[in-house]
CSV table of C-alpha atoms in Angstrom, one decimal:
chain,number,residue,atom,x,y,z
A,28,MET,CA,128.5,116.3,88.6
A,29,LEU,CA,131.5,116.7,86.3
A,30,GLN,CA,131.4,119.7,84.0
A,31,SER,CA,132.6,120.0,80.4
A,32,PRO,CA,136.1,121.4,80.2
A,33,PRO,CA,136.4,125.0,79.2
A,34,ALA,CA,137.5,125.4,75.6
A,35,VAL,CA,140.3,127.8,76.8
A,36,PRO,CA,140.6,127.6,80.7
A,37,PRO,CA,142.2,130.4,82.6
A,38,ALA,CA,145.8,129.9,83.1
A,39,PRO,CA,146.9,130.2,86.7
A,40,GLN,CA,149.4,132.8,87.9
A,41,MET,CA,152.2,130.7,88.9
A,42,PRO,CA,153.4,131.6,92.5
A,43,THR,CA,157.1,131.8,93.2
A,44,HIS,CA,158.7,129.1,95.3
A,45,THR,CA,158.7,131.3,98.3
A,46,GLN,CA,155.1,131.8,98.1
A,47,VAL,CA,154.2,128.0,97.6
A,48,GLY,CA,157.0,126.5,99.7
A,49,TYR,CA,157.9,122.9,99.6
A,50,PRO,CA,154.9,121.0,101.0
A,51,GLY,CA,156.0,117.8,102.8
A,52,PHE,CA,159.8,118.5,102.6
A,53,HIS,CA,160.4,118.9,106.3
A,54,HIS,CA,159.1,115.6,107.4
A,55,GLY,CA,162.2,113.7,109.0
A,56,VAL,CA,165.9,114.8,109.0
A,57,SER,CA,166.7,116.7,106.0
A,58,LEU,CA,169.3,115.4,103.3
A,59,LEU,CA,169.4,118.8,101.5
A,60,HIS,CA,170.7,121.0,104.4
A,61,GLY,CA,171.2,120.8,108.0
A,62,TRP,CA,173.5,118.6,110.2
A,63,LEU,CA,173.1,115.4,108.5
A,64,PRO,CA,174.8,116.3,105.2
A,65,GLN,CA,177.5,118.1,107.2
A,66,VAL,CA,178.3,115.2,109.3
A,67,ILE,CA,178.6,112.9,106.5
A,68,THR,CA,181.1,115.3,104.7
A,69,PHE,CA,183.1,115.5,107.9
A,70,VAL,CA,183.4,111.9,108.3
A,71,ALA,CA,184.3,111.3,104.8
A,72,VAL,CA,187.1,113.9,104.8
A,73,PHE,CA,188.4,112.8,108.3
A,74,LEU,CA,188.7,109.3,107.3
A,75,LEU,CA,190.5,110.3,104.3
A,76,ILE,CA,192.8,112.5,106.1
A,77,VAL,CA,193.6,109.5,108.5
A,78,ALA,CA,194.2,107.3,105.4
A,79,LEU,CA,196.5,109.6,103.9
A,80,ALA,CA,198.4,110.6,107.4
A,81,ARG,CA,199.7,106.8,107.8
A,82,PHE,CA,202.2,107.4,105.0
A,83,THR,CA,205.7,108.6,106.0
A,84,ARG,CA,207.3,111.7,104.4
A,85,ARG,CA,209.3,109.4,102.0
A,86,TRP,CA,206.2,107.6,101.0
A,87,TRP,CA,204.3,110.8,100.4
A,88,LEU,CA,206.9,112.0,97.7
A,89,TRP,CA,205.6,109.2,95.4
A,90,ILE,CA,202.3,108.3,96.7
A,91,MET,CA,200.5,111.6,96.7
A,92,PRO,CA,201.0,112.1,92.9
A,93,ILE,CA,199.6,108.7,92.5
A,94,VAL,CA,196.6,109.6,94.7
A,95,ALA,CA,196.3,113.0,92.7
A,96,VAL,CA,196.3,111.1,89.6
A,97,PHE,CA,193.6,108.7,90.7
A,98,ALA,CA,191.4,111.7,91.9
A,99,LEU,CA,191.7,113.5,88.5
A,100,ALA,CA,191.1,110.5,86.5
A,101,VAL,CA,187.7,109.8,88.5
A,102,VAL,CA,186.6,113.4,88.2
A,103,TRP,CA,187.5,113.4,84.3
A,104,ALA,CA,185.8,110.1,83.5
A,105,SER,CA,182.7,111.3,85.6
A,106,TRP,CA,182.6,114.7,84.0
A,107,THR,CA,183.0,113.0,80.4
A,108,TYR,CA,180.3,110.6,81.0
A,109,THR,CA,177.9,113.0,82.3
A,110,ASN,CA,178.3,115.5,79.4
A,111,ASP,CA,178.7,112.6,76.7
A,112,GLU,CA,175.3,111.0,77.8
A,113,GLY,CA,173.7,114.5,78.4
A,114,LEU,CA,172.5,113.3,81.9
A,115,ALA,CA,172.0,117.1,83.3
A,116,SER,CA,170.2,120.1,82.2
A,117,ASP,CA,172.1,122.4,84.5
A,118,PRO,CA,176.0,122.4,85.0
A,119,ALA,CA,176.9,120.3,88.1
A,120,PRO,CA,177.9,122.4,91.1
A,121,LYS,CA,181.8,122.6,91.7
A,122,LEU,CA,181.3,120.8,95.1
A,123,LEU,CA,180.0,117.8,93.3
A,124,TRP,CA,183.3,117.4,91.4
A,125,ILE,CA,185.3,118.2,94.5
A,126,ALA,CA,183.4,115.3,96.3
A,127,VAL,CA,183.9,112.9,93.4
A,128,GLY,CA,187.7,114.0,93.5
A,129,LEU,CA,187.7,113.0,97.2
A,130,ALA,CA,186.3,109.6,96.4
A,131,GLY,CA,188.9,109.0,93.7
A,132,ALA,CA,191.6,110.1,96.3
A,133,ALA,CA,190.4,107.5,98.9
A,134,LEU,CA,190.2,104.8,96.2
A,135,GLY,CA,193.8,105.7,95.2
A,136,ALA,CA,195.1,105.8,98.8
A,137,ALA,CA,193.7,102.4,99.5
A,138,VAL,CA,195.1,100.7,96.5
A,139,VAL,CA,198.6,102.1,96.5
A,140,GLY,CA,198.9,101.9,100.3
A,141,ILE,CA,197.5,98.5,100.8
A,142,ARG,CA,200.5,97.1,102.5
A,143,SER,CA,201.7,100.3,104.5
A,144,GLY,CA,200.5,101.2,107.9
A,145,SER,CA,199.0,99.2,110.9
A,146,TRP,CA,196.0,97.0,110.4
A,147,TRP,CA,193.6,99.7,111.8
A,148,GLN,CA,195.1,102.2,109.5
A,149,ARG,CA,194.5,100.0,106.4
A,150,ILE,CA,190.8,99.5,107.7
A,151,VAL,CA,190.3,103.2,108.0
A,152,ALA,CA,191.7,103.6,104.4
A,153,PHE,CA,189.2,101.2,103.0
A,154,LEU,CA,186.4,102.7,105.0
A,155,ALA,CA,187.2,106.1,103.4
A,156,ILE,CA,186.0,104.6,100.1
A,157,PRO,CA,182.2,104.0,101.1
A,158,ALA,CA,182.3,107.4,103.1
A,159,THR,CA,183.5,109.4,100.3
A,160,LEU,CA,181.0,107.7,97.8
A,161,LEU,CA,178.2,108.3,100.3
A,162,ASN,CA,179.5,111.8,100.5
A,163,VAL,CA,179.1,112.0,96.6
A,164,GLY,CA,175.6,110.7,96.8
A,165,VAL,CA,174.6,113.6,99.4
A,166,VAL,CA,176.2,116.2,97.3
A,167,LEU,CA,174.5,114.8,94.1
A,168,ASN,CA,171.1,114.7,96.0
A,169,GLN,CA,171.5,118.2,97.3
A,170,TRP,CA,171.9,119.3,93.6
A,171,VAL,CA,168.8,117.5,92.2
A,172,GLY,CA,166.7,117.1,95.5
A,173,TYR,CA,165.8,113.3,94.7
A,174,TYR,CA,165.6,112.4,98.4
A,175,PRO,CA,164.6,115.5,100.6
A,176,THR,CA,164.9,113.7,103.9
A,177,ALA,CA,166.5,110.6,105.2
A,178,ASN,CA,163.1,109.1,105.9
A,179,ALA,CA,162.2,109.5,102.1
A,180,ALA,CA,165.5,107.7,101.2
A,181,TRP,CA,164.9,104.9,103.6
A,182,ALA,CA,161.2,104.5,102.6
A,183,ALA,CA,162.5,104.2,98.9
A,184,LEU,CA,165.5,101.9,99.7
A,185,THR,CA,163.4,99.5,102.0
A,186,ALA,CA,160.3,99.6,99.5
A,187,GLU,CA,158.0,100.8,102.3
A,188,PRO,CA,154.3,101.2,101.4
A,189,LEU,CA,153.3,104.6,100.1
A,190,PRO,CA,151.0,106.9,102.1
A,191,HIS,CA,147.5,105.5,102.3
A,192,GLN,CA,148.5,102.5,100.1
A,193,THR,CA,145.9,99.7,99.7
A,194,ASP,CA,145.4,96.8,97.2
A,195,LEU,CA,142.9,96.3,94.6
A,196,GLU,CA,141.1,93.5,96.5
A,197,SER,CA,140.5,95.9,99.3
A,198,LEU,CA,138.8,98.5,97.3
A,199,ALA,CA,135.3,96.7,97.1
A,200,SER,CA,135.3,96.8,101.1
A,201,LEU,CA,135.7,100.6,101.0
A,202,ARG,CA,133.0,101.3,98.5
A,203,ASN,CA,130.3,103.7,99.6
A,204,THR,CA,132.3,104.8,102.7
A,205,ASP,CA,133.9,108.1,103.9
A,206,VAL,CA,137.6,107.1,103.4
A,207,GLY,CA,138.9,110.5,104.7
A,208,THR,CA,141.9,110.6,102.2
A,209,GLY,CA,142.4,109.0,98.9
A,210,ARG,CA,144.1,105.7,98.4
A,211,ILE,CA,147.1,104.7,96.2
A,212,VAL,CA,146.8,101.4,94.7
A,213,PRO,CA,149.8,99.4,93.3
A,214,VAL,CA,148.9,97.7,89.9
A,215,ASP,CA,150.3,95.3,87.5
A,216,ILE,CA,149.2,96.6,83.9
A,217,PRO,CA,149.4,94.1,81.4
A,218,GLU,CA,151.9,94.6,78.5
A,219,SER,CA,149.4,93.3,75.8
A,220,GLY,CA,149.7,96.5,73.6
A,221,SER,CA,153.5,97.3,74.0
A,222,HIS,CA,155.4,94.2,75.4
A,223,PHE,CA,157.2,96.9,77.4
A,224,LYS,CA,158.7,95.2,80.6
A,225,HIS,CA,157.7,97.7,83.4
A,226,ARG,CA,157.8,97.9,87.0
A,227,THR,CA,154.8,98.2,89.5
A,228,GLU,CA,152.8,101.3,88.7
A,229,TYR,CA,150.5,103.1,91.1
A,230,VAL,CA,147.0,104.7,90.8
A,231,TYR,CA,145.8,107.4,93.3
A,232,LEU,CA,141.8,107.3,93.8
A,233,PRO,CA,140.4,110.4,95.4
A,234,PRO,CA,137.8,110.2,98.2
A,235,ALA,CA,135.0,111.0,95.8
A,236,TRP,CA,135.9,107.7,93.9
A,237,PHE,CA,134.6,105.8,96.8
A,238,GLN,CA,131.1,107.4,97.2
A,239,GLY,CA,128.2,106.0,96.0
A,240,ASP,CA,127.4,102.5,95.0
A,241,LYS,CA,129.7,102.5,91.9
A,242,PRO,CA,132.6,104.7,91.0
A,243,PRO,CA,132.1,108.0,89.2
A,244,THR,CA,133.6,108.5,85.8
A,245,LEU,CA,136.5,110.6,86.7
A,246,PRO,CA,139.1,112.4,84.6
A,247,VAL,CA,142.7,111.1,84.6
A,248,VAL,CA,146.1,112.7,84.9
A,249,MET,CA,149.1,110.5,83.9
A,250,MET,CA,152.1,111.4,86.0
A,251,ILE,CA,155.6,111.0,84.6
A,252,GLY,CA,159.0,111.5,86.4
A,253,GLY,CA,162.6,112.3,85.4
A,254,GLU,CA,165.3,110.6,83.5
A,255,PHE,CA,166.4,108.4,86.5
A,256,ASN,CA,163.3,107.3,88.0
A,257,THR,CA,160.9,104.9,89.7
A,258,PRO,CA,157.0,105.2,89.6
A,259,LYS,CA,157.1,106.3,93.2
A,260,ASP,CA,159.0,109.3,92.7
A,261,TRP,CA,156.3,111.9,92.5
A,262,VAL,CA,155.2,110.5,95.9
A,263,ASN,CA,158.6,109.8,97.7
A,264,SER,CA,160.7,112.5,96.3
A,265,GLY,CA,158.3,115.1,95.1
A,266,GLN,CA,156.3,114.3,98.2
A,267,ILE,CA,153.0,115.8,96.5
A,268,MET,CA,150.5,113.8,98.4
A,269,GLN,CA,149.9,116.2,101.3
A,270,SER,CA,149.1,119.0,98.6
A,271,VAL,CA,146.8,116.4,96.9
A,272,ASP,CA,145.2,115.6,100.1
A,273,ASP,CA,144.7,119.1,101.0
A,274,PHE,CA,143.2,120.0,97.7
A,275,ALA,CA,140.8,117.1,97.7
A,276,LYS,CA,139.5,118.0,101.2
A,277,SER,CA,138.9,121.6,100.1
A,278,ASN,CA,137.0,120.4,97.0
A,279,ASN,CA,134.6,117.8,98.3
A,280,GLY,CA,136.8,114.9,97.8
A,281,LEU,CA,137.1,115.6,94.0
A,282,THR,CA,140.2,115.2,92.1
A,283,PRO,CA,141.4,113.6,89.0
A,284,ILE,CA,142.6,110.0,89.1
A,285,LEU,CA,146.4,110.2,89.2
A,286,VAL,CA,148.4,107.4,87.6
A,287,PHE,CA,152.0,107.2,88.4
A,288,VAL,CA,153.4,105.4,85.3
A,289,ASP,CA,156.8,103.6,84.7
A,290,SER,CA,158.4,105.2,81.6
A,291,GLY,CA,161.6,103.4,81.9
A,292,GLY,CA,161.3,99.9,83.0
A,293,ALA,CA,164.4,100.4,85.2
A,294,PHE,CA,166.0,103.1,87.2
A,295,ASN,CA,168.6,104.1,84.7
A,296,ASN,CA,167.0,103.1,81.3
A,297,ASP,CA,166.3,106.5,79.8
A,298,THR,CA,163.4,105.9,77.1
A,299,GLU,CA,162.5,109.4,76.9
A,300,CYS,CA,158.9,107.7,76.4
A,301,VAL,CA,159.6,106.7,72.8
A,302,ASN,CA,159.5,103.5,71.0
A,303,GLY,CA,163.0,102.2,70.2
A,304,PRO,CA,165.8,100.1,71.4
A,305,ARG,CA,165.4,100.9,75.0
A,306,GLY,CA,161.9,99.6,74.8
A,307,ASP,CA,158.4,100.6,73.4
A,308,ALA,CA,157.8,102.9,76.3
A,309,ALA,CA,155.3,105.3,74.1
A,310,ASP,CA,153.1,102.3,73.3
A,311,HIS,CA,152.8,101.2,77.1
A,312,LEU,CA,151.7,104.7,78.0
A,313,THR,CA,149.3,105.1,75.0
A,314,LYS,CA,147.9,101.7,74.8
A,315,ASP,CA,148.3,99.7,78.0
A,316,VAL,CA,147.8,102.3,80.5
A,317,PRO,CA,144.7,104.2,79.4
A,318,ALA,CA,143.0,100.7,78.6
A,319,TYR,CA,143.7,99.5,81.9
A,320,VAL,CA,142.8,102.5,83.9
A,321,GLU,CA,139.5,103.0,82.1
A,322,SER,CA,138.4,99.4,82.6
A,323,THR,CA,139.7,98.8,86.1
A,324,PHE,CA,138.7,102.1,87.7
A,325,ASP,CA,135.7,103.2,85.3
A,326,ALA,CA,137.7,106.3,84.4
A,327,SER,CA,136.6,108.5,81.6
A,328,ALA,CA,137.8,107.7,78.1
A,329,ASP,CA,137.1,111.1,76.8
A,330,PRO,CA,140.6,112.6,75.6
A,331,ALA,CA,139.2,116.0,77.0
A,332,LYS,CA,139.3,114.4,80.5
A,333,TRP,CA,143.0,113.0,80.2
A,334,GLY,CA,145.9,115.1,80.9
A,335,ILE,CA,149.7,114.6,81.4
A,336,VAL,CA,152.1,116.1,84.0
A,337,GLY,CA,155.7,115.6,83.6
A,338,TRP,CA,158.9,116.8,85.3
A,339,SER,CA,162.4,117.1,83.5
A,340,MET,CA,162.3,114.1,81.0
A,341,GLY,CA,158.8,113.6,81.9
A,342,GLY,CA,158.0,117.2,80.8
A,343,THR,CA,159.3,116.1,77.4
A,344,CYS,CA,157.1,113.1,77.4
A,345,ALA,CA,154.1,115.3,78.4
A,346,VAL,CA,154.4,117.6,75.4
A,347,ASP,CA,155.4,114.6,72.9
A,348,LEU,CA,152.5,112.4,73.8
A,349,ALA,CA,150.1,115.2,73.9
A,350,VAL,CA,151.0,116.5,70.3
A,351,MET,CA,151.3,112.9,68.9
A,352,HIS,CA,148.1,111.7,70.3
A,353,PRO,CA,145.5,114.5,70.7
A,354,GLU,CA,143.0,112.0,70.4
A,355,GLN,CA,143.9,110.7,73.9
A,356,PHE,CA,145.3,113.6,75.8
A,357,GLY,CA,143.8,117.2,75.7
A,358,THR,CA,145.9,118.9,78.3
A,359,PHE,CA,149.6,118.7,79.4
A,360,VAL,CA,151.9,120.3,81.9
A,361,ASP,CA,155.5,120.4,81.0
A,362,ILE,CA,157.8,121.2,84.0
A,363,ALA,CA,161.5,121.9,82.8
A,364,GLY,CA,161.4,119.4,79.9
A,365,ASP,CA,163.6,119.6,76.8
A,366,LEU,CA,162.9,120.4,73.3
A,367,GLY,CA,162.6,116.9,72.4
A,368,PRO,CA,163.4,113.3,73.3
A,369,ALA,CA,167.1,113.6,74.0
A,370,ALA,CA,169.9,111.3,75.1
A,371,GLY,CA,172.9,113.6,74.3
A,372,ASN,CA,173.0,115.8,71.2
A,373,LYS,CA,171.0,115.2,68.3
A,374,GLU,CA,173.0,112.6,66.6
A,375,GLN,CA,173.5,110.7,69.9
A,376,SER,CA,169.9,110.8,70.4
A,377,ILE,CA,169.0,109.4,67.1
A,378,LYS,CA,171.5,106.4,67.8
A,379,ARG,CA,170.7,105.7,71.2
A,380,LEU,CA,166.8,106.1,71.2
A,381,PHE,CA,166.1,105.1,67.7
A,382,GLY,CA,168.8,102.9,66.6
A,383,GLY,CA,170.1,105.4,64.0
A,384,ASP,CA,166.7,105.8,62.4
A,385,GLU,CA,166.4,109.6,61.6
A,386,ASN,CA,162.8,109.1,60.5
A,387,ALA,CA,161.7,107.6,63.8
A,388,TRP,CA,163.5,110.5,65.5
A,389,ALA,CA,161.3,112.8,63.3
A,390,ALA,CA,158.1,110.9,64.4
A,391,PHE,CA,158.7,111.6,67.8
A,392,ASP,CA,160.0,115.0,67.6
A,393,PRO,CA,157.5,117.5,69.0
A,394,VAL,CA,158.3,120.3,66.8
A,395,THR,CA,158.2,118.2,63.6
A,396,VAL,CA,154.9,116.5,64.8
A,397,MET,CA,153.1,119.7,65.3
A,398,ARG,CA,154.2,121.2,61.9
A,399,LYS,CA,153.0,118.1,60.1
A,400,HIS,CA,149.8,117.5,62.1
A,401,GLY,CA,148.4,121.1,61.5
A,402,ALA,CA,145.7,122.7,63.7
A,403,TYR,CA,145.0,121.2,67.3
A,404,PRO,CA,141.5,122.4,68.1
A,405,ASP,CA,141.4,121.2,71.7
A,406,THR,CA,144.9,120.7,73.0
A,407,VAL,CA,146.0,123.1,76.1
A,408,GLY,CA,149.2,123.2,77.7
A,409,LEU,CA,151.3,124.9,80.5
A,410,PHE,CA,155.1,125.1,80.6
A,411,ASP,CA,156.7,125.8,84.0
A,412,ASP,CA,160.3,126.4,83.6
A,413,LEU,CA,163.3,127.9,85.6
A,414,THR,CA,165.0,131.2,85.1
A,415,PRO,CA,168.5,131.8,86.0
A,416,PRO,CA,169.7,133.4,89.5
A,417,ALA,CA,170.3,137.1,89.6
A,418,SER,CA,174.1,136.4,89.4
A,419,GLN,CA,173.7,134.5,86.1
A,420,LYS,CA,171.2,137.0,84.7
A,421,LYS,CA,173.8,139.8,85.1
A,422,MET,CA,176.5,137.7,83.5
A,423,ALA,CA,174.0,137.0,80.5
A,424,SER,CA,173.6,140.4,80.0
A,425,ASP,CA,177.2,141.0,79.3
A,426,PRO,CA,177.6,141.6,75.4
A,427,ARG,CA,180.6,139.2,75.5
A,428,VAL,CA,178.7,136.4,76.8
A,429,GLN,CA,175.8,137.0,74.4
A,430,ALA,CA,178.1,136.9,71.4
A,431,TYR,CA,179.8,133.7,72.7
A,432,MET,CA,176.3,132.1,73.1
A,433,ARG,CA,175.4,133.2,69.5
A,434,GLN,CA,178.6,131.8,68.3
A,435,GLN,CA,177.9,128.4,70.1
A,436,GLN,CA,174.4,128.2,68.5
A,437,GLN,CA,175.8,128.9,65.0
A,438,VAL,CA,178.5,126.3,65.4
A,439,ASP,CA,176.6,123.5,66.6
A,440,GLU,CA,172.9,123.8,66.0
A,441,SER,CA,172.3,120.0,66.2
A,442,LYS,CA,172.8,120.3,70.0
A,443,VAL,CA,170.1,123.0,70.6
A,444,GLY,CA,167.6,121.7,72.8
A,445,MET,CA,169.4,118.3,73.0
A,446,GLY,CA,170.7,116.9,76.3
A,447,GLY,CA,169.7,120.1,78.2
A,448,LYS,CA,171.5,122.2,75.7
A,449,ASP,CA,169.0,124.9,74.4
A,450,GLY,CA,171.5,127.6,73.4
A,451,VAL,CA,170.1,129.9,76.1
A,452,PHE,CA,172.4,131.1,79.0
A,453,ASP,CA,170.2,129.9,82.0
A,454,THR,CA,169.9,127.1,84.4
A,455,GLY,CA,166.8,125.7,83.2
A,456,GLU,CA,165.0,124.9,79.8
A,457,VAL,CA,163.1,128.4,79.4
A,458,GLY,CA,164.4,128.4,75.7
A,459,ALA,CA,162.9,125.1,75.0
A,460,ALA,CA,159.6,125.9,76.6
A,461,GLU,CA,159.3,129.1,74.8
A,462,GLU,CA,160.1,127.5,71.5
A,463,LEU,CA,157.5,124.6,72.0
A,464,CYS,CA,154.7,127.0,73.0
A,465,SER,CA,155.7,129.3,70.1
A,466,GLN,CA,155.4,126.3,67.6
A,467,GLY,CA,152.3,125.1,69.3
A,468,GLN,CA,150.5,128.4,69.1
A,469,LYS,CA,151.2,128.3,65.4
A,470,VAL,CA,148.9,125.2,65.3
A,471,ASN,CA,146.2,126.7,67.7
A,472,ILE,CA,147.6,125.0,70.7
A,473,ASN,CA,146.6,127.2,73.7
A,474,CYS,CA,149.8,127.5,75.9
A,475,THR,CA,151.4,129.5,78.6
A,476,VAL,CA,155.0,129.7,79.7
A,477,HIS,CA,155.5,130.6,83.4
A,478,THR,CA,159.0,130.8,84.8
A,479,THR,CA,160.3,130.7,88.3
A,480,GLU,CA,163.8,131.2,89.8
A,481,GLY,CA,165.0,128.0,91.2
A,482,GLY,CA,167.2,124.9,90.5
A,483,HIS,CA,166.4,121.9,88.4
A,484,THR,CA,165.2,119.7,91.6
A,485,TRP,CA,162.2,117.6,92.8
A,486,GLN,CA,161.4,120.6,95.0
A,487,PHE,CA,160.8,122.9,92.0
A,488,ALA,CA,158.7,120.0,90.3
A,489,ALA,CA,156.6,119.7,93.4
A,490,ALA,CA,156.0,123.4,93.7
A,491,ALA,CA,155.0,123.6,90.1
A,492,PHE,CA,152.8,120.7,90.4
A,493,THR,CA,150.9,122.1,93.5
A,494,SER,CA,150.5,125.4,91.7
A,495,SER,CA,149.3,123.8,88.5
A,496,PHE,CA,147.1,121.1,90.0
A,497,PRO,CA,144.0,123.2,90.6
A,498,TRP,CA,144.2,124.5,87.1
A,499,MET,CA,144.7,120.9,85.5
A,500,THR,CA,141.6,119.8,87.7
A,501,ALA,CA,139.4,122.5,86.3
A,502,ARG,CA,140.5,121.9,82.7
A,503,LEU,CA,139.5,118.2,83.0
A,504,GLY,CA,136.1,119.3,84.1
A,505,ILE,CA,135.9,119.2,87.8
A,506,PRO,CA,134.6,122.3,89.6
A,507,VAL,CA,137.3,124.2,91.3
A,508,ALA,CA,136.3,127.1,93.6
A,509,GLY,CA,137.9,130.2,92.1
A,510,ILE,CA,138.5,128.9,88.8
A,511,SER,CA,135.8,129.6,86.2
A,512,SER,CA,134.7,127.2,83.5
């Protein structure tokens, strides 16, 4: 029998990544380290060298400057776009810009030397373009950890079924059986409450859901991914299901239902879970999804039994939805989110996300929402954020750096917390988490900020989820050994 959630549940002591590990991130050939990324880089550089070596000394005198201009132009354009759009919370590694420069050089070598060299040299020159672009993808992936293994990348690209995936029609035949592990069900949730065009979403049903003649009324956790996302990302990129299965096995098959939602409608459509020109994502998540899950899977309609876990942009969504709709969501976990919905700095965000309507921005700004709402008697949140590596900590302690950061905050306060810029010299969003929790505590939101040294990657997100999942489960009313209620 499910228990009522504790009013103030005990917050877990967040383990470090070393303690947690990255469960499931070693199934297959790694794309994050090891021989495969090295081979891809070697092939890309080798083809580029061959492409350039076909030119005579006389050609080099005028071709190499042109190739260099191509490389620098591509790097500049990529860097400008990334910063203008606020696409990254952390500064990109230098290796990424080197890889982008190599791709620009390959493009330049192929274009300006299209009539020089033998036929096989021209073929090599054109092969250098996709090879260097692939290398850019590998370096980018190493930065964000989107595809931990070649297997994960292949499964995503070929749309392979998720682990233990089944369909709605097969659920009846599994009723009152020992399924061993939970099942993931693809669903097409009606858009009647939002008119938000979304992709296929997924629902995880734990083993306990299949026990008995009818489903138990289980709590629900809405799972939201990052800015560039698919609804499968928590499973394919985060690879959390082994941890979920292990927890369910140790907890008599009882876990919340997990709903892997679509907050974008397309991979590169950053809605920040708001209603605006990019789609009414907020309405989809607050109207379409709960109604469907409650009616289709007999899930609880009690807001105390609904929680949200979000990573990066999804972490921002988790806080925002929880403070805007306490009547629907009682618990949230924000993993490395921003201070508020962001698509660049504040002015850019208002234009891109809300069509220039500042009142609409204020309606979705969590700090503004909390101040206007007043006391939240039943909302509880956990923030899991990043701390800088030791080298950056040492740099941040330099008085000159501190003075510079204070100056930056004074000069451009509109950018604080927007587009990953929180005025804190770190590699994560610790400043945003601390500010949100501080504001939340003023209106009786019980929250805790946990920090771990690491990078803004899916591996960090998976470790944070694994650490917080038992706490979330207990908070939603399911008994968990070792966590009192």
